[in-house]
CSV table of C-alpha atoms in Angstrom, one decimal:
chain,number,residue,atom,x,y,z
A,1138,MET,CA,-16.5,4.7,-20.9
A,1139,LYS,CA,-18.4,3.3,-23.9
A,1140,HIS,CA,-16.7,2.7,-27.2
A,1141,ILE,CA,-18.8,2.6,-30.4
A,1142,PHE,CA,-17.8,2.1,-34.0
A,1143,ASP,CA,-19.2,2.0,-37.5
A,1144,ILE,CA,-19.8,-1.5,-38.7
A,1145,ASP,CA,-18.9,-0.7,-42.3
A,1146,ILE,CA,-15.5,0.6,-41.3
A,1147,ALA,CA,-15.1,-2.4,-39.0
A,1148,THR,CA,-16.0,-4.8,-41.8
A,1149,GLU,CA,-13.5,-3.2,-44.2
A,1150,TYR,CA,-10.6,-2.3,-41.9
A,1151,GLY,CA,-11.1,-4.2,-38.7
A,1152,VAL,CA,-12.8,-3.4,-35.3
A,1153,ASN,CA,-9.7,-1.7,-33.9
A,1154,SER,CA,-9.5,0.7,-36.8
A,1155,ALA,CA,-13.2,1.4,-36.5
A,1156,ILE,CA,-13.0,2.2,-32.8
A,1157,ILE,CA,-10.1,4.6,-33.3
A,1158,PHE,CA,-11.7,6.2,-36.3
A,1159,GLU,CA,-14.8,6.9,-34.2
A,1160,ASN,CA,-12.7,8.5,-31.5
A,1161,ILE,CA,-10.9,10.7,-33.9
A,1162,TYR,CA,-14.2,11.7,-35.7
A,1163,PHE,CA,-15.7,12.6,-32.3
A,1164,TRP,CA,-12.8,15.0,-31.5
A,1165,ILE,CA,-12.7,16.6,-34.9
A,1166,GLU,CA,-16.4,17.3,-34.7
A,1167,LYS,CA,-15.9,18.8,-31.2
A,1168,ASN,CA,-13.0,20.9,-32.5
A,1169,LYS,CA,-15.2,22.0,-35.4
A,1170,ALA,CA,-18.0,23.1,-33.1
A,1171,ASN,CA,-15.6,25.0,-31.0
A,1172,LYS,CA,-13.6,26.4,-33.9
A,1173,MET,CA,-10.4,24.9,-32.7
A,1174,ASN,CA,-7.4,23.2,-34.3
A,1175,TYR,CA,-8.2,24.5,-37.8
A,1176,HIS,CA,-5.2,24.2,-40.2
A,1177,ASN,CA,-5.0,24.2,-44.0
A,1178,GLY,CA,-8.8,24.3,-44.4
A,1179,LYS,CA,-9.5,21.3,-42.1
A,1180,TYR,CA,-10.2,20.6,-38.5
A,1181,TRP,CA,-7.8,18.3,-36.7
A,1182,THR,CA,-7.3,16.4,-33.5
A,1183,PHE,CA,-4.1,15.0,-32.0
A,1184,ASN,CA,-3.0,12.2,-29.8
A,1185,SER,CA,0.1,10.2,-29.1
A,1186,ILE,CA,0.3,6.4,-29.0
A,1187,ASP,CA,0.7,6.7,-25.3
A,1188,ALA,CA,-2.6,8.6,-25.0
A,1189,PHE,CA,-4.4,6.1,-27.3
A,1190,GLU,CA,-3.1,3.4,-24.9
A,1191,VAL,CA,-4.8,5.1,-22.0
A,1192,LEU,CA,-8.0,5.6,-24.0
A,1193,PHE,CA,-8.0,2.0,-25.3
A,1194,PRO,CA,-6.5,-0.2,-22.5
A,1195,TYR,CA,-7.6,-3.3,-24.4
A,1196,LEU,CA,-5.4,-2.5,-27.4
A,1197,THR,CA,-1.6,-2.9,-27.5
A,1198,ARG,CA,0.7,-0.2,-28.9
A,1199,LYS,CA,1.2,-2.4,-32.0
A,1200,GLN,CA,-2.6,-2.8,-32.5
A,1201,ILE,CA,-3.1,0.9,-32.3
A,1202,ARG,CA,-0.3,1.6,-34.8
A,1203,VAL,CA,-1.6,-1.0,-37.2
A,1204,ALA,CA,-5.2,0.3,-36.9
A,1205,ILE,CA,-4.1,3.9,-37.5
A,1206,ASP,CA,-1.8,2.8,-40.4
A,1207,LYS,CA,-4.8,1.0,-42.0
A,1208,LEU,CA,-6.9,4.2,-41.8
A,1209,LEU,CA,-4.1,6.3,-43.2
A,1210,ASP,CA,-3.3,3.8,-46.0
A,1211,SER,CA,-7.0,3.6,-46.9
A,1212,GLY,CA,-7.3,7.3,-47.2
A,1213,LEU,CA,-9.9,7.7,-44.5
A,1214,LEU,CA,-7.4,9.6,-42.3
A,1215,GLU,CA,-4.7,12.1,-43.1
A,1216,LYS,CA,-1.9,13.0,-40.7
A,1217,GLY,CA,-0.1,16.2,-40.1
A,1218,CYS,CA,2.1,18.0,-37.5
A,1219,TYR,CA,0.9,21.3,-36.2
A,1220,ASN,CA,2.8,21.4,-32.9
A,1221,GLN,CA,4.2,24.6,-31.6
A,1222,MET,CA,7.3,23.1,-30.2
A,1223,ALA,CA,9.8,21.6,-32.7
A,1224,TYR,CA,10.7,18.7,-30.4
A,1225,ASP,CA,7.0,17.7,-30.1
A,1226,HIS,CA,6.3,14.9,-32.7
A,1227,THR,CA,2.7,14.2,-31.6
A,1228,LEU,CA,0.7,13.5,-34.8
A,1229,TRP,CA,-2.4,15.2,-35.7
A,1230,TYR,CA,-5.3,13.5,-37.6
A,1231,THR,CA,-8.2,14.6,-39.8
A,1232,ILE,CA,-10.9,12.7,-41.6
A,1233,THR,CA,-10.7,12.9,-45.4
């Protein structure tokens, strides 16, 4: 699998954040095209840290968390929880 990223985001927030941002952006665009995962006026995607670890085996859990936190803190991402089961705490993400 090839991983790509935006150099402006990488310069501002780091390569790890840029890689994860690109993945989230891809899935949001796919969901938008398929009219899926639409909540509160936005299209969303979801993933657990475990799933991100599988997608990005070269990143540690901590690197993934830090990268996502940078994107959230910067306002590039927003998080939500739209799971159907109350015990499911998988986070959902959208681009702002």
